[in-house]
Short mmCIF file of C-alpha atoms and ligand atoms in Angstrom, two decimals:
data_model
loop_
_atom_site.label_atom_id
_atom_site.label_comp_id
_atom_site.label_asym_id
_atom_site.label_seq_id
_atom_site.Cartn_x
_atom_site.Cartn_y
_atom_site.Cartn_z
CA MET A 19 36.44 -15.54 -3.00
CA PHE A 20 35.28 -12.80 -0.67
CA ARG A 21 35.65 -12.87 2.88
CA LYS A 22 34.13 -10.13 5.61
CA ASN A 23 35.88 -7.10 5.97
CA ASP A 24 37.43 -7.12 2.66
CA ILE A 25 37.40 -3.91 1.07
CA LEU A 26 36.74 -3.59 -2.97
CA GLU A 27 36.32 -0.92 -5.71
CA LEU A 28 32.91 -1.46 -7.60
CA ASP A 29 30.72 -0.05 -10.45
CA ILE A 30 27.44 0.16 -9.56
CA GLU A 31 25.13 -1.00 -12.13
CA GLU A 32 21.46 -0.76 -10.83
CA ILE A 33 19.40 -0.43 -7.56
CA ASN A 34 17.18 -3.21 -6.65
CA ASN A 35 13.69 -2.90 -5.09
CA LEU A 36 14.81 -2.52 -1.69
CA GLY A 37 16.99 0.67 -2.17
CA ALA A 38 20.61 -1.39 -2.50
CA GLY A 39 23.05 -0.42 -5.17
CA VAL A 40 23.85 -3.33 -7.10
CA GLY A 41 27.00 -4.38 -8.73
CA HIS A 42 29.15 -7.42 -9.75
CA LYS A 43 33.03 -8.79 -8.98
CA ASP A 44 34.49 -12.05 -10.04
CA GLY A 45 31.08 -13.76 -10.70
CA MET A 46 29.69 -12.57 -7.53
CA VAL A 47 26.55 -9.98 -6.84
CA ILE A 48 27.27 -7.20 -4.63
CA PHE A 49 24.72 -5.13 -2.96
CA VAL A 50 25.74 -2.12 -1.49
CA LYS A 51 23.10 0.02 0.53
CA GLY A 52 22.93 3.61 -0.24
CA ALA A 53 24.98 3.05 -3.42
CA VAL A 54 23.23 4.41 -6.93
CA SER A 55 23.56 3.19 -10.11
CA GLY A 56 26.44 4.81 -12.14
CA ASP A 57 28.36 5.65 -8.99
CA ARG A 58 31.74 4.39 -8.55
CA VAL A 59 32.32 3.10 -5.05
CA LYS A 60 35.02 1.63 -1.92
CA ALA A 61 32.75 -0.95 -0.08
CA LYS A 62 33.64 -3.12 3.00
CA ILE A 63 32.02 -6.46 2.40
CA ILE A 64 30.01 -7.06 5.83
CA LYS A 65 28.38 -10.31 4.92
CA VAL A 66 29.02 -13.34 2.47
CA ASP A 67 26.59 -15.86 1.18
CA LYS A 68 26.96 -18.21 -1.55
CA LYS A 69 25.77 -16.19 -4.76
CA TYR A 70 25.79 -12.51 -3.21
CA CYS A 71 27.74 -10.34 -0.83
CA VAL A 72 26.35 -7.33 1.31
CA ALA A 73 28.87 -4.35 1.66
CA ARG A 74 29.00 -1.12 3.02
CA LEU A 75 29.49 2.37 1.33
CA GLU A 76 32.82 3.20 2.48
CA GLN A 77 33.85 5.64 -0.10
CA LEU A 78 32.08 7.50 -3.12
CA LEU A 79 34.78 7.53 -5.37
CA VAL A 80 32.51 9.04 -8.57
CA ALA A 81 29.00 10.14 -7.89
CA SER A 82 26.26 9.08 -10.16
CA ARG A 83 24.66 11.60 -12.25
CA GLU A 84 21.50 9.92 -10.85
CA ARG A 85 22.10 11.06 -7.56
CA SER A 86 19.74 13.92 -6.00
CA SER A 87 20.97 16.55 -4.28
CA GLU A 88 17.79 17.44 -2.43
CA VAL A 89 17.49 16.98 1.58
CA PHE A 90 14.10 15.08 0.98
CA CYS A 91 13.11 14.38 4.65
CA LYS A 92 13.96 15.13 8.44
CA ALA A 93 12.94 11.62 9.35
CA PRO A 94 16.05 9.69 10.24
CA GLU A 95 17.26 7.32 7.36
CA ALA A 96 16.62 4.19 9.30
CA CYS A 97 12.92 4.80 9.11
CA GLY A 98 13.35 2.56 5.95
CA GLY A 99 10.32 4.17 3.95
CA CYS A 100 11.58 6.36 1.09
CA ILE A 101 14.49 3.92 0.16
CA TYR A 102 14.89 6.02 -3.16
CA ARG A 103 15.29 9.43 -1.71
CA HIS A 104 18.72 9.72 -2.59
CA ILE A 105 18.03 9.19 -6.42
CA LEU A 106 16.32 11.76 -9.34
CA TYR A 107 12.45 10.87 -9.81
CA GLU A 108 13.44 10.02 -13.60
CA HIS A 109 15.99 7.50 -12.55
CA GLU A 110 13.28 5.95 -10.02
CA CYS A 111 10.91 5.60 -12.90
CA GLU A 112 13.13 3.86 -15.00
CA MET A 113 14.05 1.64 -12.12
CA LYS A 114 10.50 0.70 -11.27
CA ARG A 115 9.92 -0.11 -14.77
CA ARG A 116 13.03 -2.37 -15.17
CA TYR A 117 11.87 -3.86 -11.35
CA VAL A 118 8.49 -4.95 -13.64
CA MET A 119 10.31 -6.19 -16.71
CA GLY A 120 12.64 -8.32 -14.20
CA ALA A 121 9.50 -9.81 -12.80
CA PHE A 122 8.12 -11.09 -15.91
CA LEU A 123 11.25 -12.14 -16.89
CA ARG A 124 11.87 -14.40 -13.96
CA ALA A 125 8.31 -15.72 -14.73
CA GLY A 126 9.27 -16.86 -18.07
CA LEU A 127 7.64 -14.02 -19.60
CA SER A 128 10.12 -11.89 -21.61
CA ASP A 129 7.89 -11.45 -24.36
CA VAL A 130 5.20 -9.30 -22.63
CA GLU A 131 5.64 -5.56 -23.46
CA VAL A 132 5.93 -3.20 -20.53
CA GLU A 133 5.22 0.33 -20.88
CA PRO A 134 6.75 3.23 -19.79
CA LEU A 135 5.57 3.92 -16.13
CA ARG A 136 2.96 6.30 -15.59
CA SER A 137 2.62 8.66 -12.50
CA THR A 138 1.15 11.36 -11.09
CA LYS A 139 4.75 12.64 -10.20
CA GLN A 140 3.45 14.10 -6.48
CA ASP A 141 6.29 12.87 -4.43
CA LYS A 142 5.42 14.51 -1.51
CA GLY A 143 2.24 14.54 1.12
CA TYR A 144 0.42 11.90 -1.03
CA ARG A 145 -0.25 9.25 1.86
CA ASN A 146 -3.43 9.89 3.26
CA LYS A 147 -2.86 6.92 6.03
CA ALA A 148 -0.26 6.50 8.70
CA GLN A 149 0.02 4.09 11.64
CA TYR A 150 2.78 5.29 13.93
CA PRO A 151 3.84 3.45 16.89
CA PHE A 152 3.95 5.00 20.62
CA ALA A 153 7.09 5.34 22.51
CA MET A 154 8.38 6.40 25.52
CA VAL A 155 11.50 8.66 25.07
CA GLY A 156 13.27 10.49 27.77
CA GLY A 157 10.02 10.24 30.07
CA ARG A 158 7.74 11.61 27.19
CA VAL A 159 5.17 10.30 24.99
CA LYS A 160 6.34 10.48 20.98
CA VAL A 161 5.45 8.59 18.05
CA GLY A 162 7.41 7.67 15.18
CA PHE A 163 8.44 4.56 13.00
CA TYR A 164 9.95 1.33 13.20
CA ALA A 165 13.56 1.22 11.87
CA GLY A 166 13.62 -1.02 8.85
CA LYS A 167 13.02 -4.57 9.50
CA THR A 168 13.15 -4.01 13.64
CA HIS A 169 10.66 -2.91 16.25
CA LYS A 170 12.77 -0.29 17.44
CA VAL A 171 10.99 2.97 17.47
CA MET A 172 12.59 5.91 15.86
CA PRO A 173 10.82 8.99 17.24
CA CYS A 174 9.57 11.24 14.42
CA PHE A 175 6.48 13.30 14.08
CA SER A 176 7.09 14.65 10.38
CA CYS A 177 7.24 12.53 7.15
CA THR A 178 7.43 13.85 3.97
CA LEU A 179 5.07 11.50 2.39
CA GLN A 180 2.36 12.43 4.67
CA PRO A 181 -0.32 15.35 4.83
CA GLU A 182 1.02 18.30 7.45
CA ILE A 183 -2.11 17.86 9.63
CA PHE A 184 -0.84 14.35 10.59
CA GLU A 185 2.22 15.58 12.13
CA LYS A 186 0.00 18.25 14.11
CA ILE A 187 -2.41 15.75 15.45
CA ALA A 188 0.32 13.28 16.53
CA LYS A 189 1.94 16.06 18.53
CA PHE A 190 -1.39 16.94 19.90
CA VAL A 191 -1.92 13.47 21.16
CA CYS A 192 1.39 12.72 22.57
CA ASP A 193 1.33 16.16 24.43
CA PHE A 194 -2.62 15.03 25.62
CA ALA A 195 -0.74 11.63 27.04
CA ASP A 196 1.83 13.37 28.98
CA GLU A 197 -0.57 15.88 30.48
CA LYS A 198 -2.90 12.87 31.75
CA ARG A 199 0.04 10.56 32.26
CA ILE A 200 -1.16 8.01 29.87
CA SER A 201 1.00 4.95 29.44
CA VAL A 202 2.52 3.75 26.65
CA TYR A 203 2.60 0.08 25.43
CA ASP A 204 5.76 -2.12 25.95
CA GLU A 205 6.27 -5.01 23.55
CA GLN A 206 8.39 -6.67 25.92
CA SER A 207 6.34 -6.76 28.98
CA GLY A 208 2.82 -6.07 27.49
CA LYS A 209 2.00 -3.73 29.93
CA GLY A 210 1.07 -0.07 28.96
CA LEU A 211 -1.99 1.59 27.38
CA LEU A 212 -1.21 3.55 23.81
CA ARG A 213 0.22 1.28 21.53
CA HIS A 214 -0.45 2.93 17.64
CA LEU A 215 -1.85 5.96 16.56
CA TYR A 216 -3.99 5.42 13.45
CA LEU A 217 -4.73 8.40 11.09
CA ARG A 218 -6.68 8.52 7.72
CA HIS A 219 -7.09 11.52 5.89
CA GLY A 220 -9.70 12.26 2.71
CA LYS A 221 -7.66 14.52 0.43
CA ALA A 222 -10.87 15.53 -1.68
CA SER A 223 -12.96 16.03 1.39
CA GLY A 224 -10.23 17.02 3.89
CA GLU A 225 -11.67 14.65 6.60
CA VAL A 226 -9.55 13.22 9.04
CA MET A 227 -10.21 9.99 11.01
CA VAL A 228 -8.40 9.60 14.46
CA CYS A 229 -7.73 6.33 15.83
CA LEU A 230 -6.00 5.12 18.95
CA VAL A 231 -5.18 1.42 19.19
CA ILE A 232 -5.06 0.95 23.00
CA ASN A 233 -4.15 -2.25 24.76
CA GLY A 234 -7.31 -1.98 26.86
CA ASP A 235 -10.98 -1.01 26.33
CA LYS A 236 -11.03 2.63 27.92
CA LEU A 237 -8.96 5.70 27.36
CA PRO A 238 -8.62 7.71 30.26
CA PHE A 239 -9.98 11.31 29.90
CA GLU A 240 -11.68 9.81 26.74
CA GLU A 241 -14.48 12.32 26.52
CA GLU A 242 -12.37 15.34 26.85
CA PHE A 243 -9.76 14.03 24.53
CA SER A 244 -12.16 13.82 21.76
CA VAL A 245 -14.03 17.61 22.54
CA ARG A 246 -10.23 19.23 22.89
CA LEU A 247 -9.36 17.01 19.68
CA ARG A 248 -12.24 18.14 17.60
CA GLN A 249 -11.92 21.85 18.87
CA THR A 250 -8.62 22.10 17.67
CA PHE A 251 -9.03 20.50 14.41
CA PRO A 252 -12.48 20.67 13.09
CA ASP A 253 -11.52 18.58 10.22
CA VAL A 254 -11.33 15.57 12.73
CA LYS A 255 -14.95 14.03 11.90
CA SER A 256 -14.30 10.55 13.41
CA VAL A 257 -12.51 9.77 16.65
CA MET A 258 -12.25 6.08 17.42
CA LEU A 259 -10.57 3.10 19.67
CA ASN A 260 -9.33 0.08 18.57
CA ALA A 261 -8.48 -2.33 21.25
CA ASN A 262 -5.52 -4.76 20.86
CA ARG A 263 -4.72 -6.97 23.76
CA GLN A 264 -2.53 -9.33 21.87
CA LYS A 265 0.81 -9.61 22.30
CA THR A 266 1.26 -9.68 18.43
CA SER A 267 2.78 -7.36 16.00
CA VAL A 268 -0.45 -7.02 14.09
CA ILE A 269 -1.48 -3.17 14.35
CA LEU A 270 -4.89 -3.27 14.89
CA GLY A 271 -7.43 -5.50 16.89
CA ARG A 272 -10.71 -6.53 16.08
CA GLU A 273 -12.88 -4.36 17.96
CA TYR A 274 -13.59 -0.66 17.32
CA ARG A 275 -15.58 1.98 19.66
CA LEU A 276 -16.59 5.34 18.45
CA LEU A 277 -15.69 8.18 20.64
CA SER A 278 -17.10 11.06 18.75
CA GLY A 279 -18.69 12.02 15.17
CA ARG A 280 -19.11 9.20 12.77
CA SER A 281 -17.53 5.65 12.73
CA TYR A 282 -16.21 6.54 8.94
CA ILE A 283 -15.02 9.42 7.09
CA GLU A 284 -15.67 10.43 3.43
CA ASP A 285 -13.67 11.34 0.26
CA THR A 286 -14.29 11.43 -3.08
CA LEU A 287 -12.42 9.75 -6.18
CA LEU A 288 -13.08 10.59 -9.65
CA GLY A 289 -16.33 12.42 -8.80
CA ARG A 290 -18.05 9.37 -7.05
CA ARG A 291 -18.44 9.43 -3.17
CA PHE A 292 -17.11 7.07 -0.80
CA ARG A 293 -17.41 6.38 2.76
CA ILE A 294 -14.45 4.75 4.50
CA SER A 295 -14.47 2.74 7.88
CA PRO A 296 -11.05 2.26 9.61
CA ALA A 297 -10.91 -1.53 8.87
CA ALA A 298 -11.59 -1.24 5.35
CA PHE A 299 -8.59 -0.89 2.58
CA TYR A 300 -8.50 2.79 1.11
CA GLN A 301 -6.01 3.55 -1.91
CA VAL A 302 -3.40 5.15 0.33
CA ASN A 303 -2.48 7.70 -2.67
CA HIS A 304 -5.69 9.49 -3.51
CA ASP A 305 -4.29 11.10 -7.07
CA GLY A 306 -2.44 7.83 -7.79
CA ALA A 307 -5.63 5.92 -7.06
CA GLU A 308 -7.63 8.07 -9.59
CA LEU A 309 -4.80 7.50 -12.49
CA LEU A 310 -4.61 3.62 -11.57
CA TYR A 311 -8.40 3.52 -12.05
CA ARG A 312 -8.55 5.80 -14.99
CA ILE A 313 -5.72 3.24 -16.50
CA ALA A 314 -7.79 0.37 -15.37
CA ALA A 315 -11.31 1.82 -17.02
CA GLU A 316 -9.61 2.33 -20.35
CA GLN A 317 -8.64 -1.37 -20.12
CA VAL A 318 -12.10 -2.95 -19.07
CA ALA A 319 -13.75 -0.44 -21.59
CA LEU A 320 -17.03 -1.49 -20.27
CA GLY A 321 -19.68 -1.78 -22.94
CA PRO A 322 -23.34 -0.44 -21.98
CA ASP A 323 -24.88 -3.93 -21.57
CA GLU A 324 -22.08 -5.26 -19.70
CA THR A 325 -21.90 -6.88 -16.09
CA LEU A 326 -18.76 -5.85 -14.23
CA LEU A 327 -17.36 -8.56 -11.81
CA ASP A 328 -14.94 -6.69 -9.12
CA LEU A 329 -12.83 -9.15 -7.09
CA TYR A 330 -11.07 -7.71 -3.99
CA CYS A 331 -13.39 -4.87 -4.01
CA GLY A 332 -12.75 -3.20 -0.63
CA ILE A 333 -15.30 -0.50 -0.38
CA GLY A 334 -16.56 -0.93 -4.12
CA THR A 335 -14.17 1.89 -5.15
CA ILE A 336 -13.13 0.33 -8.55
CA GLY A 337 -16.46 -0.66 -9.38
CA LEU A 338 -18.49 2.34 -8.77
CA CYS A 339 -15.49 4.21 -10.62
CA LEU A 340 -15.50 1.95 -13.69
CA ALA A 341 -19.12 1.63 -14.42
CA SER A 342 -22.01 3.58 -14.71
CA PRO A 343 -24.85 4.01 -12.28
CA ARG A 344 -26.89 1.78 -14.30
CA THR A 345 -24.38 -1.10 -14.50
CA HIS A 346 -25.05 -4.28 -13.01
CA LEU A 347 -22.03 -4.62 -10.44
CA VAL A 348 -21.05 -7.64 -8.74
CA GLY A 349 -18.56 -7.23 -5.93
CA VAL A 350 -16.96 -9.48 -3.50
CA GLU A 351 -14.73 -8.63 -0.59
CA ILE A 352 -13.46 -10.34 2.67
CA VAL A 353 -13.72 -7.53 5.15
CA PRO A 354 -17.19 -7.03 6.39
CA SER A 355 -17.26 -3.49 7.21
CA ALA A 356 -15.85 -2.95 3.48
CA VAL A 357 -18.73 -4.63 2.40
CA GLU A 358 -21.03 -2.27 4.24
CA CYS A 359 -19.14 0.44 3.32
CA ALA A 360 -19.59 -1.14 -0.40
CA ARG A 361 -23.12 -1.32 -0.10
CA GLU A 362 -23.66 2.25 1.27
CA ASN A 363 -21.31 3.69 -1.45
CA ALA A 364 -23.47 2.15 -4.41
CA LYS A 365 -26.40 3.65 -2.85
CA ALA A 366 -24.59 7.04 -2.61
CA ASN A 367 -23.58 7.16 -6.20
CA GLY A 368 -27.15 6.17 -7.30
CA PHE A 369 -26.03 2.65 -8.27
CA GLY A 370 -29.52 0.37 -8.25
CA ASN A 371 -28.05 -2.71 -9.60
CA ALA A 372 -24.89 -3.32 -7.28
CA GLU A 373 -24.21 -6.41 -5.06
CA PHE A 374 -21.65 -7.31 -3.11
CA PHE A 375 -20.71 -10.63 -1.20
CA CYS A 376 -18.31 -10.82 1.54
CA GLY A 377 -15.93 -13.85 1.47
CA ASP A 378 -12.81 -15.43 0.62
CA ALA A 379 -11.87 -14.89 -3.14
CA GLY A 380 -10.19 -17.84 -3.23
CA ASP A 381 -13.15 -19.76 -2.22
CA ALA A 382 -13.88 -20.11 -5.99
CA GLU A 383 -16.22 -23.28 -5.62
CA ASN A 384 -18.53 -21.68 -3.30
CA LEU A 385 -18.41 -17.63 -2.90
CA ILE A 386 -17.23 -17.10 -6.25
CA ASP A 387 -19.64 -19.73 -7.98
CA GLN A 388 -22.31 -17.57 -6.45
CA ALA A 389 -20.94 -14.18 -7.41
CA ILE A 390 -20.42 -15.17 -11.00
CA LYS A 391 -23.94 -17.21 -11.02
CA ARG A 392 -25.31 -13.43 -10.28
CA CYS A 393 -23.62 -12.06 -13.16
CA GLY A 394 -25.10 -13.90 -15.68
CA ASP A 395 -23.63 -14.68 -19.33
CA PRO A 396 -19.66 -14.59 -18.99
CA GLU A 397 -19.47 -13.44 -22.25
CA LYS A 398 -21.08 -10.39 -21.44
CA THR A 399 -19.25 -9.69 -18.18
CA ALA A 400 -15.99 -8.09 -17.86
CA VAL A 401 -13.91 -9.03 -14.63
CA VAL A 402 -11.43 -6.44 -12.74
CA VAL A 403 -9.22 -8.11 -10.24
CA ASP A 404 -7.06 -6.03 -7.41
CA PRO A 405 -5.86 -8.73 -4.83
CA PRO A 406 -3.22 -7.94 -1.78
CA ARG A 407 0.37 -8.56 -2.15
CA LYS A 408 0.11 -12.30 -2.25
CA GLY A 409 -2.03 -12.23 -5.60
CA LEU A 410 -4.40 -14.72 -6.96
CA ASP A 411 -5.04 -17.76 -5.33
CA ALA A 412 -4.54 -20.56 -7.87
CA VAL A 413 -8.07 -21.95 -7.67
CA LEU A 414 -9.41 -18.77 -8.46
CA ILE A 415 -7.35 -18.31 -11.79
CA ASP A 416 -8.53 -21.84 -12.62
CA HIS A 417 -12.16 -21.23 -11.85
CA LEU A 418 -12.00 -17.71 -13.84
CA THR A 419 -10.65 -19.22 -16.91
CA ALA A 420 -12.56 -22.17 -17.14
CA LYS A 421 -15.77 -20.03 -17.14
CA GLY A 422 -14.20 -18.10 -20.09
CA PHE A 423 -14.27 -14.67 -19.68
CA PRO A 424 -13.28 -12.81 -22.25
CA ARG A 425 -11.37 -10.41 -20.59
CA ILE A 426 -9.90 -9.74 -17.04
CA VAL A 427 -8.13 -6.71 -16.09
CA TYR A 428 -5.44 -7.16 -13.45
CA VAL A 429 -4.64 -4.40 -10.97
CA SER A 430 -1.58 -5.30 -8.93
CA CYS A 431 0.31 -3.85 -5.93
CA ASP A 432 3.30 -6.38 -6.68
CA PRO A 433 5.08 -7.01 -9.76
CA ASP A 434 6.18 -10.44 -8.83
CA THR A 435 2.95 -12.12 -7.69
CA LEU A 436 1.19 -10.22 -11.06
CA ALA A 437 4.20 -11.83 -13.37
CA ARG A 438 3.23 -15.57 -11.38
CA ASP A 439 -0.16 -14.93 -12.21
CA CYS A 440 0.34 -13.76 -15.60
CA ALA A 441 2.06 -17.26 -16.45
CA ARG A 442 -0.80 -19.14 -15.01
CA PHE A 443 -3.31 -17.25 -16.98
CA ARG A 444 -1.45 -17.77 -20.47
CA ALA A 445 -1.02 -21.56 -19.49
CA ARG A 446 -4.78 -21.50 -19.36
CA GLY A 447 -5.05 -20.01 -22.74
CA TYR A 448 -5.18 -16.21 -22.04
CA ARG A 449 -3.32 -13.87 -24.16
CA ILE A 450 -1.26 -11.23 -21.68
CA GLY A 451 -1.64 -7.55 -22.89
CA PRO A 452 0.79 -4.93 -22.27
CA VAL A 453 1.56 -4.13 -18.65
CA THR A 454 1.56 -0.72 -17.41
CA PRO A 455 3.42 0.17 -14.44
CA VAL A 456 2.19 2.84 -12.24
CA ASP A 457 4.19 4.69 -9.51
CA MET A 458 1.39 5.01 -6.75
CA PHE A 459 4.40 5.31 -4.21
CA PRO A 460 7.16 7.96 -5.22
CA LYS A 461 10.48 7.29 -3.10
CA THR A 462 9.45 3.96 -1.87
CA GLY A 463 10.15 0.36 -3.28
CA HIS A 464 6.71 -0.33 -4.20
CA CYS A 465 4.90 -0.49 -7.83
CA GLU A 466 1.97 -1.07 -9.12
CA GLY A 467 0.67 -2.45 -12.58
CA VAL A 468 -2.44 -2.93 -14.68
CA VAL A 469 -2.35 -5.68 -17.19
CA SER A 470 -5.37 -7.02 -19.42
CA LEU A 471 -5.70 -10.87 -19.96
CA PHE A 472 -7.65 -11.78 -22.99
CA LYS A 473 -8.94 -15.21 -23.66
CA GLY A 474 -7.73 -16.99 -26.47
CA LEU A 475 -3.87 -17.05 -27.54
N1 SAH B 22 -10.12 -2.79 -4.95
C1 SAH B 22 -10.07 -1.98 -3.84
C2 SAH B 22 -9.45 -2.82 -2.58
C3 SAH B 22 -7.98 -3.16 -3.26
S1 SAH B 22 -6.71 -3.68 -1.87
C4 SAH B 22 -9.47 -0.73 -4.15
O1 SAH B 22 -9.08 -0.15 -4.65
O2 SAH B 22 -9.65 0.12 -2.98
C5 SAH B 22 -7.18 -5.79 -1.65
C6 SAH B 22 -8.60 -5.91 -0.71
O3 SAH B 22 -8.77 -7.30 -1.16
C7 SAH B 22 -8.75 -5.58 0.65
O4 SAH B 22 -9.97 -4.70 0.52
C8 SAH B 22 -8.74 -6.64 1.22
O5 SAH B 22 -9.39 -6.54 2.49
C9 SAH B 22 -9.16 -7.77 0.28
N2 SAH B 22 -9.04 -8.89 0.69
C10 SAH B 22 -7.76 -9.82 0.92
N3 SAH B 22 -8.03 -10.94 0.69
C11 SAH B 22 -8.89 -11.43 0.21
C12 SAH B 22 -9.49 -12.38 -0.01
N4 SAH B 22 -8.77 -13.57 0.07
N5 SAH B 22 -10.86 -12.48 -0.58
C13 SAH B 22 -11.68 -11.55 -0.73
N6 SAH B 22 -11.14 -10.19 -0.65
C14 SAH B 22 -9.82 -10.32 -0.09
#
């Protein structure tokens, strides 16, 4: 059996979705961080568990052909975001497809077809959102990223996944805080003001939102801050404060206050206009979202007389992109300001027959029932669901299947919960169509997926 500090030679067979190389020796699974499928490595065991060991890469004996020689990012590796930064993108795509297949296998659905992964192939500058923690380093205000699984801030202004303007704005904000001696929040003591810098960018519109998350109500020199910020960066259309006085690792508090401009930014997706409030979800990769929605649109294939029920609708993007302005559209979303945006977005895009309900989509008896009643005949209603990573509430699946909707298109950001939920749909008499994996987050371990569920096995 293995013991800590043992050194072993190992062939790496695959990379898991946490970015660790995986090999087998004497019936044990061995995870080696930084190793790549196809590598032969010398590794040192650092942790022994019943079924697996964790080892550190000591020496690369034979380098895999899947390794990339490109220096992808200047950020310290400990930032933990781009776990696939050291492998070729084609290989990453294959790994992600296998990850989706593995999820369906584990859920007892090995017969479900998993199509080749779709991607925009744009692996740089695609993120339109950042939430940087502030830190005091050497007497200066900095922003950075939490080192993987910790709350230690690694100072870093640039991230290859983000647009360049984020780095410039972050520097501006830190310089301003230094100049005005504005304090930085300390997690241990709960004292200090600046907690996070929250940025959003509309890729198509160019508009930027700057929101400072502070441990208080007021930012010193806030008027001067917004004026100078907007003079320096004319694309900044919204400057907001978010108050978070709780001792919590949750980034955003509940209250927002507008400092300058509008309380939202605008962007377009597939030719439709959207306003985005700071508390509302907005797909983090613009071009990736357009691809995802196109795939969902193909699967929904909405007929002219059909109603579209968009569950977990956010600011209404899926429904408004997939339907035509004449469609009867019913949306459900839990965040009130997102629902307000959805209503405005429907108007701005000429949808005269759209209604949105605010509440928990898992509240099947009340809220969903009301929304479903508004849809009319289930036979003439297509359903799209796009839940967060934890997937669908079992009660919601029971309810949707009991109503007998002929087809439900599931857009997912977590292959494991997607597979679990598909198994539940099958158990209630629904056929599972082919799964299309979609890579919205190149270089990271995330993978989206779209699948249609049809009534009748
Ligand atoms: N379809 C949208 C949003 C998808 S993200 C888009 O493509 O932009 C998932 C959304 O579900 C978020 O807007 C989140 O606020 C919402 N949500 C999370 N839990 C929910 C619940 N229990 N009921 C309804 N909506 C929920």
